[in-house]
mmCIF file of C-alpha atoms and ligand atoms in Angstrom:
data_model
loop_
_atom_site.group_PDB
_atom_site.id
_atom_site.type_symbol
_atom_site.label_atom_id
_atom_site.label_comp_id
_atom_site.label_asym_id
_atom_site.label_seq_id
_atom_site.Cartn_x
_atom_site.Cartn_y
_atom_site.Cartn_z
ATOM 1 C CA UNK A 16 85.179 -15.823 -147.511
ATOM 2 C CA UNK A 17 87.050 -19.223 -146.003
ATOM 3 C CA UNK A 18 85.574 -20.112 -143.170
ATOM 4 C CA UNK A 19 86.347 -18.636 -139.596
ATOM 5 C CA UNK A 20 89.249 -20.580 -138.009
ATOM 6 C CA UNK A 21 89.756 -18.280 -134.880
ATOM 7 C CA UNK A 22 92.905 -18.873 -133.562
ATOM 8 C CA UNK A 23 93.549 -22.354 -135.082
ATOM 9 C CA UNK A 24 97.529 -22.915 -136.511
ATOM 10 C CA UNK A 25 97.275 -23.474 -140.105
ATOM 11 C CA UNK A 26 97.103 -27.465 -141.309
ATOM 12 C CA UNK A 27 94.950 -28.180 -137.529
ATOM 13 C CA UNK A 28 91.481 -29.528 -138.920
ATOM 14 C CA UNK A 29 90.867 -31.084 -135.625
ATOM 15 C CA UNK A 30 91.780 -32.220 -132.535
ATOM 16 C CA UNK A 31 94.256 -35.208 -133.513
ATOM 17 C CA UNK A 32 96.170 -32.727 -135.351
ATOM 18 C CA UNK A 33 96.854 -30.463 -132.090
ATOM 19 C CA UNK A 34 97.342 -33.804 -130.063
ATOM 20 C CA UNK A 35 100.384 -34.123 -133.186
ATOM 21 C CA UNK A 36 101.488 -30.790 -133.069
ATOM 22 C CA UNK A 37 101.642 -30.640 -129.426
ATOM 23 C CA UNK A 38 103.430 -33.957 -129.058
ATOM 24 C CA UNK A 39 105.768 -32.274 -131.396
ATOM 25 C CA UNK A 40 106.760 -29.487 -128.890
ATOM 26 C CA UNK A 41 106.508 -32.268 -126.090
ATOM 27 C CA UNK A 42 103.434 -32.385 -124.631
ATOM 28 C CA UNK A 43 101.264 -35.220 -124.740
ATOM 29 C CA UNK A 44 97.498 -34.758 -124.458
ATOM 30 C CA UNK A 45 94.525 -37.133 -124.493
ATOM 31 C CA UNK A 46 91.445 -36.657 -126.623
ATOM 32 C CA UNK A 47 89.458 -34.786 -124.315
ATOM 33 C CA UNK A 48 91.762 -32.265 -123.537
ATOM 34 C CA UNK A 49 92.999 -32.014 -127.378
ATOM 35 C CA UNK A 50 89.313 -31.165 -128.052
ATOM 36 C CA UNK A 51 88.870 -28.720 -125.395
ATOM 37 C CA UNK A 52 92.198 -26.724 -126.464
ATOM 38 C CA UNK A 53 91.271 -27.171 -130.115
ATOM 39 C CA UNK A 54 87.398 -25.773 -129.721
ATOM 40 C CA UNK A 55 88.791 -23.056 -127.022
ATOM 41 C CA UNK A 56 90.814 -21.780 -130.277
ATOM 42 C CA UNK A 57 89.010 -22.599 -132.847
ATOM 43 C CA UNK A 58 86.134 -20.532 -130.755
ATOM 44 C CA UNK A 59 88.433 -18.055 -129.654
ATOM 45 C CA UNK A 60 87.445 -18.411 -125.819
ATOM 46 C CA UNK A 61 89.772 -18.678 -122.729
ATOM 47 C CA UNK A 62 89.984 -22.401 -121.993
ATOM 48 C CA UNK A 63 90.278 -22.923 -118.164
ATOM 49 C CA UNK A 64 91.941 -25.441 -116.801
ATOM 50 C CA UNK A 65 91.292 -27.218 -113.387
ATOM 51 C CA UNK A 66 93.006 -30.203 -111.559
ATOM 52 C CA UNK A 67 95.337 -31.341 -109.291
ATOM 53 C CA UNK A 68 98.774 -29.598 -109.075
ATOM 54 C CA UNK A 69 100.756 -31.523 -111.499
ATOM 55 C CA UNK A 70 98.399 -33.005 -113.818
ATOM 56 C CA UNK A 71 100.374 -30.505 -116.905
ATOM 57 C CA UNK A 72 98.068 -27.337 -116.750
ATOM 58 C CA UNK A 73 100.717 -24.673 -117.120
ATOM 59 C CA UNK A 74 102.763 -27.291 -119.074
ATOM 60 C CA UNK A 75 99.894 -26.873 -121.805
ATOM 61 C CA UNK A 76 100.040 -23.081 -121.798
ATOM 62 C CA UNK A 77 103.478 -23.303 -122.594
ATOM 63 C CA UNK A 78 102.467 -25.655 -125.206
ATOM 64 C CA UNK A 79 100.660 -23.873 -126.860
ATOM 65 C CA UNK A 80 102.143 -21.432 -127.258
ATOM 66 C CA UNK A 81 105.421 -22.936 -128.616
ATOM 67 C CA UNK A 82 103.406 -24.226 -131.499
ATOM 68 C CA UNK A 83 101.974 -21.115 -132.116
ATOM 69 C CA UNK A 84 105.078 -19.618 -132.269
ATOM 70 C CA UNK A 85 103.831 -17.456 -129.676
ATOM 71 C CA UNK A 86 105.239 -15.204 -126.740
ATOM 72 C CA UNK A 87 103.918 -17.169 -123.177
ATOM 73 C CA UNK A 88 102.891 -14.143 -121.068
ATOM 74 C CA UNK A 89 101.924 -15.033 -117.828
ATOM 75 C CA UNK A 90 100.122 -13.665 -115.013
ATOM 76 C CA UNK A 91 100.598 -15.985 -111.879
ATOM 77 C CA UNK A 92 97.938 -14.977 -109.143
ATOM 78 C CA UNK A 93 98.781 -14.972 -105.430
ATOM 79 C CA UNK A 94 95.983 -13.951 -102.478
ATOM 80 C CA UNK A 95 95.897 -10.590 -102.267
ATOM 81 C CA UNK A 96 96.981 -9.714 -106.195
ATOM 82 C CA UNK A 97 94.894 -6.986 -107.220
ATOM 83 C CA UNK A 98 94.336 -4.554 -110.872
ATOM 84 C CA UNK A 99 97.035 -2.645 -111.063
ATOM 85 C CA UNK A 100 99.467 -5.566 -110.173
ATOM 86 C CA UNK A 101 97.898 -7.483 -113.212
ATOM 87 C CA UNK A 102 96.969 -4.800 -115.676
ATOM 88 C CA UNK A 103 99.621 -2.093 -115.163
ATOM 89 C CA UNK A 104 101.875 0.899 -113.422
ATOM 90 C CA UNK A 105 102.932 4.335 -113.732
ATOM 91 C CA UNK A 106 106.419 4.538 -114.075
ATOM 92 C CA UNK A 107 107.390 6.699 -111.408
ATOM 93 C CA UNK A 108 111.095 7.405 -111.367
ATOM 94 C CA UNK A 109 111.147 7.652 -115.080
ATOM 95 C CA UNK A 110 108.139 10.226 -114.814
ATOM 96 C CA UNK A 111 110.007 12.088 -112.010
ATOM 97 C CA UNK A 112 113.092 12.085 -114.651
ATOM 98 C CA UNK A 113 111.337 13.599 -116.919
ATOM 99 C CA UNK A 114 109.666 16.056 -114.816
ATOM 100 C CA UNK A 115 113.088 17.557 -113.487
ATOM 101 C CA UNK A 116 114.526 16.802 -117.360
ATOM 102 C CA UNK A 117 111.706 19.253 -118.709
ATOM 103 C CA UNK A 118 112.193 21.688 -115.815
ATOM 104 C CA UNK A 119 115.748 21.832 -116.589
ATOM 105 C CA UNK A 120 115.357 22.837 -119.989
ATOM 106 C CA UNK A 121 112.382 25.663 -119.194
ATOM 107 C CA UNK A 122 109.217 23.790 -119.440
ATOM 108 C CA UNK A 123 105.517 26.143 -118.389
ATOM 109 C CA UNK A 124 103.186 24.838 -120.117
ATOM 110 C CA UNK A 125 102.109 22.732 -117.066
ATOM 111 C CA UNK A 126 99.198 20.971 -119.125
ATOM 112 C CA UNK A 127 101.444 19.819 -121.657
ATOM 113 C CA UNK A 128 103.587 18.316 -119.292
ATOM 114 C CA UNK A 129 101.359 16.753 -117.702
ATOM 115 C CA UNK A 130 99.691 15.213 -120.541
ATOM 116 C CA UNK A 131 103.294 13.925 -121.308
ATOM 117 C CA UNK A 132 103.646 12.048 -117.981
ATOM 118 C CA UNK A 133 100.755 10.269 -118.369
ATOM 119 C CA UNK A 134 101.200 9.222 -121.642
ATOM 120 C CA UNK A 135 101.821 5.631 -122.806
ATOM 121 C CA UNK A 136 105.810 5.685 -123.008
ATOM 122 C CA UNK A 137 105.262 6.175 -118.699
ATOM 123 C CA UNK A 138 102.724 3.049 -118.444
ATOM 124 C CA UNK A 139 104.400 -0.106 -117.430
ATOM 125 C CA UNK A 140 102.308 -3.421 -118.844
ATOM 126 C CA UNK A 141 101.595 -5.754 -116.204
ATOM 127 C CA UNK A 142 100.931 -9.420 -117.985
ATOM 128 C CA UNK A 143 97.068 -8.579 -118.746
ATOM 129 C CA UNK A 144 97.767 -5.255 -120.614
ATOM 130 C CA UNK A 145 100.922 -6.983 -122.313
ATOM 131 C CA UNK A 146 99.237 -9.601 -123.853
ATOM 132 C CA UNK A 147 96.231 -7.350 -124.765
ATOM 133 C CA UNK A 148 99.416 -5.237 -126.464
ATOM 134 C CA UNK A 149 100.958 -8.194 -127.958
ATOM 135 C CA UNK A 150 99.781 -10.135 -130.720
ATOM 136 C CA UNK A 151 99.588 -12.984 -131.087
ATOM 137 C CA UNK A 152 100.121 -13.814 -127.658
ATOM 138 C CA UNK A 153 99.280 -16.549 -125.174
ATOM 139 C CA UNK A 154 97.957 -15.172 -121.955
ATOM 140 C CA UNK A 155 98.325 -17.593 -118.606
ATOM 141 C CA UNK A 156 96.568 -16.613 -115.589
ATOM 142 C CA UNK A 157 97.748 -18.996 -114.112
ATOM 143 C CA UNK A 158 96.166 -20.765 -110.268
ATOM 144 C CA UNK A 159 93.685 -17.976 -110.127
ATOM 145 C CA UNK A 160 92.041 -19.940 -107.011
ATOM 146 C CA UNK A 161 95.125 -18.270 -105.199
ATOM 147 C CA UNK A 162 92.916 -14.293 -105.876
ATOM 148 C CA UNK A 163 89.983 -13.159 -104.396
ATOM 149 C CA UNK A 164 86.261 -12.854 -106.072
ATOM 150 C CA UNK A 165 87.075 -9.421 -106.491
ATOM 151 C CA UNK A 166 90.205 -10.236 -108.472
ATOM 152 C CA UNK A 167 88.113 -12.763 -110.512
ATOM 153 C CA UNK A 168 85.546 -10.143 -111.054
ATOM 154 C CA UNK A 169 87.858 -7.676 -112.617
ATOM 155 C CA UNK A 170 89.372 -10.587 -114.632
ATOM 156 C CA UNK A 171 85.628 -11.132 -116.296
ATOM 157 C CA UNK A 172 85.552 -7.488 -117.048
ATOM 158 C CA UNK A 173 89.100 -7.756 -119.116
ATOM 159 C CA UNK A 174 88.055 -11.222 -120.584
ATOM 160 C CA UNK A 175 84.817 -9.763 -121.815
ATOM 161 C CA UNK A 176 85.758 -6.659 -123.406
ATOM 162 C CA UNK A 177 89.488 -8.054 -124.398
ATOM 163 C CA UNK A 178 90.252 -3.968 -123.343
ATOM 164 C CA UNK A 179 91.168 -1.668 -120.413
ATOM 165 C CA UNK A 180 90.493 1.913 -119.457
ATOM 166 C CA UNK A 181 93.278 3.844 -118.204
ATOM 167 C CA UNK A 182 91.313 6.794 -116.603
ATOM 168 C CA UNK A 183 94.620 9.583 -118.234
ATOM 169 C CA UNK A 184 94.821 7.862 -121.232
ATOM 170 C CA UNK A 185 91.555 6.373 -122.518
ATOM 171 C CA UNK A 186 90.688 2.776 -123.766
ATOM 172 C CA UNK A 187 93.394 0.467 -124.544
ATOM 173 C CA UNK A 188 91.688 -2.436 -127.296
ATOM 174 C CA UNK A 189 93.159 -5.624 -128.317
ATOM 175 C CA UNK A 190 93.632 -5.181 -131.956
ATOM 176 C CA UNK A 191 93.699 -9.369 -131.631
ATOM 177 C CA UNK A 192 92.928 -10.955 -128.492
ATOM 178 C CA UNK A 193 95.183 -13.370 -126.976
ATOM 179 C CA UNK A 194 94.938 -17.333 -126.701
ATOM 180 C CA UNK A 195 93.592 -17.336 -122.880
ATOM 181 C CA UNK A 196 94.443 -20.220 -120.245
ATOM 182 C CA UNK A 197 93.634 -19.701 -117.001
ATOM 183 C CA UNK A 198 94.114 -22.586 -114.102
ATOM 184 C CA UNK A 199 93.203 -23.535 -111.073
ATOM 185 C CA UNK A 200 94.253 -26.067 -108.421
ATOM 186 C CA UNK A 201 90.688 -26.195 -107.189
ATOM 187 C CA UNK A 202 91.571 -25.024 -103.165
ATOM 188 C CA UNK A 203 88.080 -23.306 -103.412
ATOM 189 C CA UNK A 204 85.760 -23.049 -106.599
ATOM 190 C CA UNK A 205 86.031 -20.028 -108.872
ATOM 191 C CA UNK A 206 82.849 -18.594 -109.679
ATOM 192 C CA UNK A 207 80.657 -19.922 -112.391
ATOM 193 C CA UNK A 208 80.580 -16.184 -113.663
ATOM 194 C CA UNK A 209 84.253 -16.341 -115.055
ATOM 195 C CA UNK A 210 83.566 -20.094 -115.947
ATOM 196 C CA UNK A 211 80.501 -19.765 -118.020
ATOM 197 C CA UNK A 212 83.275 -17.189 -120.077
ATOM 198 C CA UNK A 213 85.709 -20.381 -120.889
ATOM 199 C CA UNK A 214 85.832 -23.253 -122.211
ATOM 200 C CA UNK A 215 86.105 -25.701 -119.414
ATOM 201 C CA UNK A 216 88.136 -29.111 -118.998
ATOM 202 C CA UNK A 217 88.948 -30.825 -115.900
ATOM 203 C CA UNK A 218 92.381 -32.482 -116.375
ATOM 204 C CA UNK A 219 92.920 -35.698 -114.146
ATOM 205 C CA UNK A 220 96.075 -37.702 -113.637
ATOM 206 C CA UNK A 221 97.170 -39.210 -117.005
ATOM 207 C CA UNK A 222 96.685 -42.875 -117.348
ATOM 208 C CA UNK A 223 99.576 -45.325 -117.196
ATOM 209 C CA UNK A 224 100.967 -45.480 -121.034
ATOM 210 C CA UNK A 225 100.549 -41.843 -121.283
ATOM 211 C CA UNK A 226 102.594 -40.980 -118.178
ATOM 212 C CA UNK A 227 105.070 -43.040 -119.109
ATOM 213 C CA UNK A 228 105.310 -41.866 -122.464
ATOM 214 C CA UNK A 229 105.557 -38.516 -120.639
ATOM 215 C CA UNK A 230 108.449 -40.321 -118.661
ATOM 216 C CA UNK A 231 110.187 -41.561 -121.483
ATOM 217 C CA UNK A 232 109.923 -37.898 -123.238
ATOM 218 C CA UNK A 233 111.391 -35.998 -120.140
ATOM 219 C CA UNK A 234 114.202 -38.833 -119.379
ATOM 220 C CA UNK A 235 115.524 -40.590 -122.397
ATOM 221 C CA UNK A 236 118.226 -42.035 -120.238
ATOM 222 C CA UNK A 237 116.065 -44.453 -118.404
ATOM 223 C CA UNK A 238 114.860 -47.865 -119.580
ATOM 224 C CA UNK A 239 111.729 -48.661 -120.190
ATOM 225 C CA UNK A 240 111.295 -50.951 -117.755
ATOM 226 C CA UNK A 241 112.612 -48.040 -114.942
ATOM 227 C CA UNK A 242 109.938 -45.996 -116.391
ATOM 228 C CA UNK A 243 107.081 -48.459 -116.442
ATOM 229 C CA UNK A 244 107.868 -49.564 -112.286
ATOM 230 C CA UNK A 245 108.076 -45.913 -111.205
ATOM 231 C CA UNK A 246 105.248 -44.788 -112.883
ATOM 232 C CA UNK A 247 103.404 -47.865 -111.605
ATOM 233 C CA UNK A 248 104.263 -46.733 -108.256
ATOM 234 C CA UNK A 249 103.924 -43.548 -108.641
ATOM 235 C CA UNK A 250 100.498 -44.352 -109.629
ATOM 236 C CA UNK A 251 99.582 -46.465 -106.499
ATOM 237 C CA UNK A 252 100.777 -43.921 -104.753
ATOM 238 C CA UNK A 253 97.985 -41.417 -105.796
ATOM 239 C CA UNK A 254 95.369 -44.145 -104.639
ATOM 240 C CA UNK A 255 97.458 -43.710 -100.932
ATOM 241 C CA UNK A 256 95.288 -41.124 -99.513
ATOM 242 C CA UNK A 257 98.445 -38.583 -99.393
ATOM 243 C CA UNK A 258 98.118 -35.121 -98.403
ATOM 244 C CA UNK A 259 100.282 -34.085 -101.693
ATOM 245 C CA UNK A 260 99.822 -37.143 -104.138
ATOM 246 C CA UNK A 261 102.488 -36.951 -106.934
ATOM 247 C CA UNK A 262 101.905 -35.553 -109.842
ATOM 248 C CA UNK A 263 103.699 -35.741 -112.725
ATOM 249 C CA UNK A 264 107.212 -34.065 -112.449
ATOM 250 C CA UNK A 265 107.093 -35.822 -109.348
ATOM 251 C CA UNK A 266 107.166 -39.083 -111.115
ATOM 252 C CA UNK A 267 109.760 -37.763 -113.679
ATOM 253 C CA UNK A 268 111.742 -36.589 -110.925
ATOM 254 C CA UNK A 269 111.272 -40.224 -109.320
ATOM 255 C CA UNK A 270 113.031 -41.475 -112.622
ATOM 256 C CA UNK A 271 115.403 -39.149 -113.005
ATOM 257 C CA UNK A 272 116.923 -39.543 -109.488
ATOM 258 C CA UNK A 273 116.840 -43.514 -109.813
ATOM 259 C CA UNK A 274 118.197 -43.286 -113.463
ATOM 260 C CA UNK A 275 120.905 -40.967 -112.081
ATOM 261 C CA UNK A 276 121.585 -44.217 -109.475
ATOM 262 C CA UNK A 277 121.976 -45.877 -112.210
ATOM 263 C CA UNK A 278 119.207 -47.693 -111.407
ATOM 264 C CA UNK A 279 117.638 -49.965 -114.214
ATOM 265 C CA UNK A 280 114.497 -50.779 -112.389
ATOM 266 C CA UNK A 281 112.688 -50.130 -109.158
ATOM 267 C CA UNK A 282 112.847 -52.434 -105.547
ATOM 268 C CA UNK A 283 111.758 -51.881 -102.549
ATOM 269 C CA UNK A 284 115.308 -51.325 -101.184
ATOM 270 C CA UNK A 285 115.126 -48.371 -103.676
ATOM 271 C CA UNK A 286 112.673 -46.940 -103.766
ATOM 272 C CA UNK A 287 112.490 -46.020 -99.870
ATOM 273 C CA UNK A 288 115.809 -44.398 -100.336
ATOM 274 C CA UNK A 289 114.339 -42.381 -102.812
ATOM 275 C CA UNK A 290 111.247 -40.979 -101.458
ATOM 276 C CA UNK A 291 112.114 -37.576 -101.389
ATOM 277 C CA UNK A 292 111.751 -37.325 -104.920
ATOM 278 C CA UNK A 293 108.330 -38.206 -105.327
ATOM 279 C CA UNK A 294 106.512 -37.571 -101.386
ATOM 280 C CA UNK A 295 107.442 -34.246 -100.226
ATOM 281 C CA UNK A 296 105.468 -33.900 -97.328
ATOM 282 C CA UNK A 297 106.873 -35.386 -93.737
ATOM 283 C CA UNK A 298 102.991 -36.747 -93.107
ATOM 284 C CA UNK A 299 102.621 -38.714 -96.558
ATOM 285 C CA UNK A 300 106.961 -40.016 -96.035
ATOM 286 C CA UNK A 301 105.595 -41.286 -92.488
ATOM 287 C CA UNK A 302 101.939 -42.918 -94.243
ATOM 288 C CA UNK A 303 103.975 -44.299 -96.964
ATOM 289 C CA UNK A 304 106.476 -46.098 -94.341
ATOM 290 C CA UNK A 305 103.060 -47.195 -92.942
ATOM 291 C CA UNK A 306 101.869 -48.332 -96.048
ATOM 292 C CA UNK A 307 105.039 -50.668 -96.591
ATOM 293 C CA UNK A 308 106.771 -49.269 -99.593
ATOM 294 C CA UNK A 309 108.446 -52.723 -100.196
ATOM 295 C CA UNK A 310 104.740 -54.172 -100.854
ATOM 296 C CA UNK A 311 103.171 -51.326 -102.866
ATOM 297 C CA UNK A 312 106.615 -51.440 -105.223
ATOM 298 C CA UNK A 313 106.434 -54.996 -105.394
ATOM 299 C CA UNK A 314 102.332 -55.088 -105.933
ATOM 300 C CA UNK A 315 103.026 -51.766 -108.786
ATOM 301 C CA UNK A 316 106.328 -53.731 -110.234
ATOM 302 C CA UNK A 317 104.378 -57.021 -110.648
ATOM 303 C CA UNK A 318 101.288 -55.556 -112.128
ATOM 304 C CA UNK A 319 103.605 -53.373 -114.724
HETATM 305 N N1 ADP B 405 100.870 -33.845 -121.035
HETATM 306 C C1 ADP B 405 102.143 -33.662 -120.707
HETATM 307 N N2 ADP B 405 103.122 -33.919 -121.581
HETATM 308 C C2 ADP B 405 104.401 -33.757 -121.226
HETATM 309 N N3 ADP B 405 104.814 -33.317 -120.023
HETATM 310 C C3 ADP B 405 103.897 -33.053 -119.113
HETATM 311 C C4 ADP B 405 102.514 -33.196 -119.400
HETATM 312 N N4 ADP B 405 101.809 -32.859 -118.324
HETATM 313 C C5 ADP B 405 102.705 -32.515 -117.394
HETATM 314 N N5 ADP B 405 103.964 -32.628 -117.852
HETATM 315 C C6 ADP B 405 105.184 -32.422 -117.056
HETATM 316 O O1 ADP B 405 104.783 -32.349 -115.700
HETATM 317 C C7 ADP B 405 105.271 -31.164 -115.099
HETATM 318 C C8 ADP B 405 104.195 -30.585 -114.210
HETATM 319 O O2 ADP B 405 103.176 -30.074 -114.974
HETATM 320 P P1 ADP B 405 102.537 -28.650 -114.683
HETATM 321 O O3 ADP B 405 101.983 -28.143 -115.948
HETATM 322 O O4 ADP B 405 103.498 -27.773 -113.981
HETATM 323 O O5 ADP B 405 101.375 -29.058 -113.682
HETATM 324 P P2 ADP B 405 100.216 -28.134 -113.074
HETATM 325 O O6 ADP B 405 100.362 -26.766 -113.664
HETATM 326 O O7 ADP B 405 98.953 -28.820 -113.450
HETATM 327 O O8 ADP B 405 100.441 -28.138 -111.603
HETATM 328 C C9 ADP B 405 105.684 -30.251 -116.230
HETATM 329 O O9 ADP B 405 106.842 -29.562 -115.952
HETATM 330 C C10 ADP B 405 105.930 -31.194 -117.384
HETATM 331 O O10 ADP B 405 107.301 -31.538 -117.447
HETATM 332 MG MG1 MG B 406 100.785 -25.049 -112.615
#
C-alpha cells in the first residue's frame, strides 16, 4: 500500500511545492501558511483561518481549490444564519407541483406519495450538504465569527461526522469529505471546541516583497517603482492606528487607481487625492489628514 496522502495533489511532497503550485494559480503564500494548508490536506482536517480582513483568507480557499481542480463551494455566515440555511431545504413549490401533478393523474396511495415528496429529488443542498454531495470539493465557511455558538456547534457536529441526518430521509455520508476552510475576522473568538477540530494558522499582513509581488501579480501595468511606494505606504499606514487598516486589495486597489492616473510613482500631492482607494472610513481619511500624508509618503517613498 503507498502511503496515505489525504487530500494532497499529486507531485506535492511538501510545502514548497504548494507555495509553487499556488503561485501558479496566483496566490502567493509564505512558509508558514504553505505548511499549514499542506498538513491540513495532507491530514485531511479543516484548516481555519484567522486574521485581519484582507490578509488573503478567502483568496486561499479559492486557491486551492483552482489547483485542485476543484468546485469552490461556499458557505458565507451572517448573525443569525442557522441549519437549514447552511445544510438544506424542502423544495416547496416543486413538492406542491407534484402533489397537484399526482392528484391530477389519480394518485391514493397517500403513503407513497408522501414518501415521494420527501425524497431526495425535493431536497435543495445548501453549501454544507453540497459539498458533502460533491466530490472532490472545497468547502468555505467562510467569517464564521459573523454566527452564533449555536451555529458553530452544529458546524462541529457536520465537521465531525463529515454527514447529516435528514429526519424523512435518513443519513446523508460523504463518500469523500471535502477540503475544509473556514475563516474568521476575529470580531469575537470562536470556540476552542471547533478549533481543536482544524488545523489552525493565524495569517498576518504579508511582508513588504511579498505584497508587492502580490501587487505586481494583480497589476502588471504598474512599475515597479509605483508598486514598491504604495505598498510602502500602504504599509505605514497599517502602523496608523486606523479603525479599518488596509489590507491587501486595498493596496492593489491603491495601485490600480494611481496606475490608471498614469501615475509612475507615488507623492504626496497624490496620494491625498487618492485616499479613497485605500482608507474607506471618514474617521481614518480625517486621522490620516492628521497624520500628514505628505510626510508618511515621503518617510514610506524614501525608505522603499
Ligand atoms: N497571498 C495572496 N496572493 C495573491 N493575492 C492575494 C493574496 N492574499 C490576498 N490577495 C488579494 O487580496 C484580496 C483580499 O484578500 P481576501 O482573501 O479577500 O482577504 P480576507 O478574506 O482575508 O479578508 C484578494 O482579492 C486577492 O486579490
Ligand atoms: Mg474574506
Amino acid at each position: 500500500m503507498g502511503e496515505d496522502r489525504g487530500l494532497l495533489p499529486d507531485g506535492v511532497s511538501g510545502p514548497a511545492d504548494l507555495v509553487d503550485r499556488l503561485a501558479g494559480v496566483g496566490y502567493l503564500a509564505d512558509t508558514g501558511l504553505a505548511t499549514a494548508a499542506y498538513l491540513a490536506l495532507r491530514l485531511h482536517r479543516p484548516l481555519f483561518c484567522e486574521g485581519e480582513a484582507g490578509v488573503g483568507k478567502t483568496e486561499l480557499a479559492k486557491a486551492l481549490a483552482a489547483l485542485l481542480g476543484a468546485p469552490l463551494i461556499r458557505l458565507q455566515c451572517y448573525e443569525g444564519i442557522d441549519a437549514s440555511q447552511a445544510l438544506y431545504d424542502w423544495d416547496f413549490p416543486r413538492q406542491l407541483l407534484h402533489l397537484r401533478a399526482a392528484e391530477a393523474a389519480g394518485a391514493t396511495d397517500a403513503d407513497a406519495l408522501e414518501s415521494e415528496l420527501y425524497s431526495r429529488r425535493f431536497l435543495l443542498a445548501r453549501p454544507l450538504l453540497a459539498a458533502l454531495e460533491t466530490t472532490p470539493s472545497v468547502l468555505l465557511v467562510d467569517e464564521v465569527d459573523r454566527a452564533d455558538d449555536e451555529f458553530e456547534a452544529f458546524l462541529l457536529e457536520v465537521l465531525s461526522e463529515y454527514a447529516v441526518t435528514v429526519p424523512e430521509l435518513g443519513t446523508l455520508r460523504a463518500a469523500v469529505p471535502p477540503v475544509v476552510v473556514i475563516t474568521s475576522n476575529r470580531t469575537r473568538d470562536v470556540h476552542d471546541a471547533l478549533k481543536r477540530r482544524c488545523y489552525y494558522h493565524w495569517l498576518d499582513h504579508p511582508d513588504f516583497e511579498r505584497e508587492v509581488a502580490i501587487v505586481r501579480l494583480r497589476v502588471p501595468e504598474a512599475s515597479a517603482r509605483l508598486a514598491g511606494q504604495v505598498t510602502a505606504a500602504a504599509h505605514a499606514l497599517r502602523g496608523a492606528d486606523l479603525v479599518k487598516p488596509p489590507g491587501i486589495a486595498e493596496t492593489v486597489d491603491w495601485v490600480r487607481a494611481l496606475a490608471a492616473l498614469g501615475a509612475v510613482g507615488l507623492d504626496p500631492g497624490l496620494a491625498a487625492a487618492t485616499l479613497g482607494a485605500v482608507v474607506k472610513y471618514r474617521e481614518d481619511a480625517e486621522r490620516v489628514r492628521a497624520l500628514d500624508v505628505g510626510a508618511l509618503v515621503a518617510r514610506a517613498v524614501a525608505g522603499s
